[in-house]
Short mmCIF file of N, CA and C in Angstrom, two decimals:
data_model
loop_
_atom_site.label_atom_id
_atom_site.label_comp_id
_atom_site.label_asym_id
_atom_site.label_seq_id
_atom_site.Cartn_x
_atom_site.Cartn_y
_atom_site.Cartn_z
N ALA A 1 0.83 -1.20 0.00
CA ALA A 1 0.00 0.00 0.00
C ALA A 1 0.87 1.26 0.00
N ASP A 2 2.00 1.21 0.72
CA ASP A 2 2.88 2.38 0.78
C ASP A 2 3.46 2.71 -0.59
N LEU A 3 3.94 1.69 -1.29
CA LEU A 3 4.53 1.93 -2.61
C LEU A 3 3.49 2.49 -3.58
N LYS A 4 2.32 1.87 -3.59
CA LYS A 4 1.26 2.31 -4.50
C LYS A 4 0.84 3.75 -4.21
N ALA A 5 0.74 4.09 -2.94
CA ALA A 5 0.31 5.45 -2.56
C ALA A 5 1.29 6.51 -3.05
N GLN A 6 2.57 6.14 -3.19
CA GLN A 6 3.59 7.10 -3.63
C GLN A 6 3.98 6.90 -5.09
N ASN A 7 3.22 6.08 -5.82
CA ASN A 7 3.49 5.80 -7.25
C ASN A 7 4.88 5.22 -7.48
N VAL A 8 5.30 4.34 -6.58
CA VAL A 8 6.59 3.66 -6.72
C VAL A 8 6.30 2.26 -7.29
N PRO A 9 6.95 1.86 -8.38
CA PRO A 9 6.71 0.53 -8.95
C PRO A 9 7.07 -0.57 -7.96
N PHE A 10 6.33 -1.67 -8.02
CA PHE A 10 6.60 -2.79 -7.12
C PHE A 10 7.93 -3.46 -7.43
N ASN A 11 8.31 -3.49 -8.72
CA ASN A 11 9.56 -4.12 -9.12
C ASN A 11 10.73 -3.27 -8.63
N PRO A 12 11.55 -3.80 -7.70
CA PRO A 12 12.63 -2.99 -7.14
C PRO A 12 13.83 -2.82 -8.07
N PHE A 13 13.89 -3.58 -9.17
CA PHE A 13 15.03 -3.51 -10.06
C PHE A 13 14.78 -2.51 -11.17
N GLY A 14 15.81 -1.84 -11.61
CA GLY A 14 15.68 -0.95 -12.75
C GLY A 14 15.59 0.51 -12.36
N ASP A 15 15.57 1.33 -13.39
CA ASP A 15 15.61 2.77 -13.20
C ASP A 15 14.29 3.37 -12.71
N ALA A 16 13.17 2.73 -13.03
CA ALA A 16 11.87 3.31 -12.67
C ALA A 16 11.70 3.43 -11.16
N ALA A 17 12.11 2.40 -10.42
CA ALA A 17 11.97 2.45 -8.96
C ALA A 17 12.88 3.52 -8.37
N LYS A 18 14.13 3.57 -8.82
CA LYS A 18 15.05 4.58 -8.29
C LYS A 18 14.58 6.00 -8.63
N ALA A 19 14.04 6.19 -9.82
CA ALA A 19 13.53 7.52 -10.20
C ALA A 19 12.36 7.92 -9.31
N ALA A 20 11.48 6.96 -9.02
CA ALA A 20 10.34 7.26 -8.16
C ALA A 20 10.79 7.55 -6.73
N LEU A 21 11.81 6.83 -6.26
CA LEU A 21 12.32 7.08 -4.90
C LEU A 21 12.94 8.46 -4.80
N ALA A 22 13.55 8.93 -5.87
CA ALA A 22 14.17 10.25 -5.87
C ALA A 22 13.13 11.37 -5.73
N LYS A 23 11.88 11.08 -6.04
CA LYS A 23 10.82 12.08 -5.97
C LYS A 23 10.03 12.03 -4.66
N LEU A 24 10.38 11.11 -3.77
CA LEU A 24 9.63 10.99 -2.52
C LEU A 24 9.76 12.25 -1.66
N PRO A 25 8.68 12.65 -1.00
CA PRO A 25 8.81 13.72 -0.01
C PRO A 25 9.79 13.27 1.09
N GLN A 26 10.56 14.17 1.62
CA GLN A 26 11.59 13.82 2.60
C GLN A 26 11.01 13.07 3.80
N ALA A 27 9.84 13.48 4.27
CA ALA A 27 9.23 12.82 5.43
C ALA A 27 8.92 11.35 5.12
N VAL A 28 8.46 11.07 3.91
CA VAL A 28 8.17 9.69 3.51
C VAL A 28 9.47 8.90 3.40
N ALA A 29 10.48 9.49 2.76
CA ALA A 29 11.77 8.80 2.63
C ALA A 29 12.36 8.48 4.00
N ASP A 30 12.31 9.42 4.92
CA ASP A 30 12.83 9.18 6.28
C ASP A 30 12.07 8.05 6.95
N ASP A 31 10.75 8.04 6.81
CA ASP A 31 9.92 6.99 7.40
C ASP A 31 10.28 5.63 6.80
N TRP A 32 10.44 5.57 5.48
CA TRP A 32 10.75 4.31 4.81
C TRP A 32 12.13 3.81 5.18
N VAL A 33 13.09 4.70 5.36
CA VAL A 33 14.43 4.29 5.81
C VAL A 33 14.32 3.69 7.21
N ASN A 34 13.60 4.36 8.08
CA ASN A 34 13.44 3.86 9.46
C ASN A 34 12.74 2.51 9.50
N ARG A 35 11.85 2.26 8.56
CA ARG A 35 11.10 1.00 8.52
C ARG A 35 11.80 -0.08 7.69
N GLY A 36 12.93 0.25 7.06
CA GLY A 36 13.68 -0.74 6.28
C GLY A 36 13.13 -1.01 4.90
N ILE A 37 12.27 -0.13 4.40
CA ILE A 37 11.71 -0.30 3.06
C ILE A 37 12.73 0.12 2.00
N ILE A 38 13.46 1.19 2.29
CA ILE A 38 14.52 1.67 1.41
C ILE A 38 15.77 1.91 2.24
N ILE A 39 16.89 2.05 1.56
CA ILE A 39 18.15 2.37 2.24
C ILE A 39 18.76 3.60 1.59
N GLU A 40 19.55 4.30 2.36
CA GLU A 40 20.27 5.44 1.81
C GLU A 40 21.41 4.92 0.95
N ASP A 41 21.58 5.53 -0.20
CA ASP A 41 22.60 5.08 -1.15
C ASP A 41 23.06 6.30 -1.94
N THR A 42 24.34 6.44 -2.15
CA THR A 42 24.84 7.59 -2.90
C THR A 42 24.77 7.31 -4.40
N VAL A 43 24.56 8.36 -5.16
CA VAL A 43 24.43 8.27 -6.61
C VAL A 43 25.50 9.17 -7.22
N ASP A 44 26.22 8.65 -8.21
CA ASP A 44 27.22 9.46 -8.90
C ASP A 44 26.69 9.75 -10.30
N ASP A 45 26.33 11.01 -10.55
CA ASP A 45 25.77 11.39 -11.85
C ASP A 45 26.75 12.21 -12.67
N SER A 46 28.02 11.93 -12.54
CA SER A 46 29.11 12.62 -13.22
C SER A 46 29.33 14.03 -12.69
N GLY A 47 28.47 14.48 -11.80
CA GLY A 47 28.64 15.78 -11.19
C GLY A 47 29.05 15.63 -9.73
N GLY A 48 29.49 14.44 -9.39
CA GLY A 48 29.86 14.15 -8.01
C GLY A 48 28.80 13.29 -7.34
N GLN A 49 29.14 12.84 -6.16
CA GLN A 49 28.23 11.96 -5.44
C GLN A 49 27.13 12.76 -4.76
N LYS A 50 25.91 12.24 -4.88
CA LYS A 50 24.76 12.87 -4.27
C LYS A 50 24.00 11.82 -3.46
N PRO A 51 23.37 12.24 -2.37
CA PRO A 51 22.59 11.27 -1.60
C PRO A 51 21.39 10.79 -2.41
N GLY A 52 21.03 9.56 -2.21
CA GLY A 52 19.87 8.99 -2.89
C GLY A 52 19.35 7.82 -2.09
N TYR A 53 18.43 7.09 -2.68
CA TYR A 53 17.82 5.95 -2.01
C TYR A 53 17.77 4.76 -2.95
N ALA A 54 17.83 3.57 -2.37
CA ALA A 54 17.73 2.34 -3.13
C ALA A 54 16.65 1.46 -2.51
N PRO A 55 15.92 0.71 -3.33
CA PRO A 55 14.89 -0.19 -2.81
C PRO A 55 15.51 -1.26 -1.92
N PHE A 56 14.81 -1.63 -0.87
CA PHE A 56 15.29 -2.70 0.00
C PHE A 56 14.15 -3.68 0.30
N TRP A 57 13.19 -3.73 -0.63
CA TRP A 57 12.10 -4.68 -0.49
C TRP A 57 12.28 -5.78 -1.53
N GLN A 58 11.55 -6.87 -1.34
CA GLN A 58 11.57 -7.98 -2.29
C GLN A 58 10.21 -8.07 -2.97
N LEU A 59 10.23 -8.44 -4.23
CA LEU A 59 8.99 -8.68 -4.97
C LEU A 59 8.89 -10.17 -5.23
N ARG A 60 7.79 -10.74 -4.82
CA ARG A 60 7.52 -12.15 -5.11
C ARG A 60 6.20 -12.19 -5.86
N SER A 61 6.21 -12.80 -7.01
CA SER A 61 5.01 -12.88 -7.85
C SER A 61 4.60 -14.33 -8.02
N THR A 62 3.30 -14.56 -7.99
CA THR A 62 2.74 -15.88 -8.23
C THR A 62 1.79 -15.77 -9.40
N TYR A 63 1.93 -16.65 -10.35
CA TYR A 63 1.07 -16.65 -11.52
C TYR A 63 0.22 -17.91 -11.52
N TRP A 64 -1.03 -17.78 -11.85
CA TRP A 64 -1.90 -18.94 -11.98
C TRP A 64 -2.97 -18.62 -13.01
N TRP A 65 -3.60 -19.64 -13.50
CA TRP A 65 -4.67 -19.48 -14.47
C TRP A 65 -5.56 -20.70 -14.42
N ARG A 66 -6.80 -20.51 -14.81
CA ARG A 66 -7.76 -21.61 -14.87
C ARG A 66 -7.62 -22.31 -16.23
N SER A 67 -7.78 -23.62 -16.19
CA SER A 67 -7.73 -24.40 -17.42
C SER A 67 -8.90 -25.36 -17.44
N THR A 68 -9.42 -25.61 -18.60
CA THR A 68 -10.49 -26.58 -18.76
C THR A 68 -9.99 -27.67 -19.70
N PHE A 69 -10.16 -28.92 -19.25
CA PHE A 69 -9.70 -30.05 -20.04
C PHE A 69 -10.91 -30.89 -20.45
N PRO A 70 -10.86 -31.50 -21.63
CA PRO A 70 -11.98 -32.33 -22.07
C PRO A 70 -12.10 -33.59 -21.20
N ALA A 71 -13.34 -33.95 -20.90
CA ALA A 71 -13.59 -35.14 -20.07
C ALA A 71 -13.26 -36.41 -20.85
N ASN A 72 -12.71 -37.38 -20.14
CA ASN A 72 -12.44 -38.72 -20.67
C ASN A 72 -11.52 -38.72 -21.89
N LYS A 73 -10.62 -37.76 -21.98
CA LYS A 73 -9.66 -37.71 -23.08
C LYS A 73 -8.27 -37.49 -22.51
N ASP A 74 -7.27 -38.07 -23.20
CA ASP A 74 -5.89 -37.82 -22.80
C ASP A 74 -5.51 -36.40 -23.18
N VAL A 75 -4.77 -35.77 -22.31
CA VAL A 75 -4.32 -34.40 -22.56
C VAL A 75 -2.83 -34.34 -22.26
N HIS A 76 -2.07 -33.75 -23.17
CA HIS A 76 -0.64 -33.55 -22.94
C HIS A 76 -0.44 -32.14 -22.38
N VAL A 77 0.21 -32.06 -21.25
CA VAL A 77 0.47 -30.76 -20.62
C VAL A 77 1.98 -30.59 -20.48
N SER A 78 2.48 -29.44 -20.89
CA SER A 78 3.90 -29.14 -20.69
C SER A 78 4.02 -27.73 -20.12
N HIS A 79 5.09 -27.52 -19.39
CA HIS A 79 5.33 -26.21 -18.77
C HIS A 79 6.72 -25.73 -19.14
N ARG A 80 6.84 -24.45 -19.41
CA ARG A 80 8.13 -23.81 -19.63
C ARG A 80 8.16 -22.56 -18.77
N TYR A 81 9.31 -22.25 -18.25
CA TYR A 81 9.42 -21.10 -17.36
C TYR A 81 10.55 -20.19 -17.80
N LYS A 82 10.32 -18.90 -17.70
CA LYS A 82 11.34 -17.89 -17.91
C LYS A 82 11.24 -16.91 -16.75
N PRO A 83 12.36 -16.40 -16.28
CA PRO A 83 12.28 -15.40 -15.21
C PRO A 83 11.45 -14.20 -15.67
N SER A 84 10.62 -13.68 -14.77
CA SER A 84 9.77 -12.55 -15.15
C SER A 84 10.39 -11.21 -14.82
N VAL A 85 11.39 -11.19 -13.95
CA VAL A 85 12.05 -9.93 -13.61
C VAL A 85 13.55 -10.15 -13.55
N GLY A 86 14.28 -9.08 -13.68
CA GLY A 86 15.74 -9.16 -13.61
C GLY A 86 16.23 -9.15 -12.19
N GLY A 87 17.50 -9.27 -12.06
CA GLY A 87 18.13 -9.25 -10.76
C GLY A 87 19.62 -9.27 -10.95
N THR A 88 20.29 -9.77 -9.97
CA THR A 88 21.74 -9.87 -10.08
C THR A 88 22.16 -11.29 -9.77
N SER A 89 23.16 -11.74 -10.47
CA SER A 89 23.74 -13.04 -10.16
C SER A 89 25.04 -12.86 -9.41
N SER A 90 25.35 -11.62 -9.11
CA SER A 90 26.59 -11.34 -8.38
C SER A 90 26.32 -11.32 -6.88
N VAL A 91 27.37 -11.23 -6.12
CA VAL A 91 27.26 -11.13 -4.68
C VAL A 91 27.22 -9.66 -4.31
N SER A 92 26.20 -9.27 -3.52
CA SER A 92 26.10 -7.89 -3.05
C SER A 92 26.29 -7.89 -1.54
N PHE A 93 27.04 -6.93 -1.06
CA PHE A 93 27.27 -6.82 0.37
C PHE A 93 26.60 -5.56 0.88
N PHE A 94 25.86 -5.70 1.97
CA PHE A 94 25.16 -4.58 2.60
C PHE A 94 25.68 -4.49 4.02
N ASN A 95 26.33 -3.38 4.35
CA ASN A 95 26.94 -3.23 5.66
C ASN A 95 26.70 -1.82 6.17
N GLU A 96 26.19 -1.71 7.38
CA GLU A 96 25.96 -0.42 8.02
C GLU A 96 25.16 0.53 7.14
N GLY A 97 24.10 0.00 6.52
CA GLY A 97 23.21 0.83 5.74
C GLY A 97 23.69 1.19 4.35
N GLN A 98 24.77 0.58 3.87
CA GLN A 98 25.29 0.91 2.55
C GLN A 98 25.65 -0.37 1.79
N PHE A 99 25.43 -0.34 0.47
CA PHE A 99 25.94 -1.42 -0.36
C PHE A 99 27.44 -1.22 -0.51
N GLN A 100 28.20 -2.29 -0.44
CA GLN A 100 29.66 -2.21 -0.54
C GLN A 100 30.10 -2.68 -1.91
#
């Protein structure tokens, strides 16, 4: 509910979430840092380092759908899966409120 109320995308990866976090009112950002929803993170935009925020929530999605199968007939069912969101395959270290 908090993310939706502030127009922050649920997907924590990518530029859209960071851009939305940059627009948060300071009181909301402070509250979210205190609650562990986001973390303080510096941003280097070629003009030097500036304070910013990074998402610290997880998104878990479950997909399901209804299917109807013919009665008294054999049906072949197969499943294929592809990741629905990006992430990192690297090791990230978080220490004292900062990514290392």
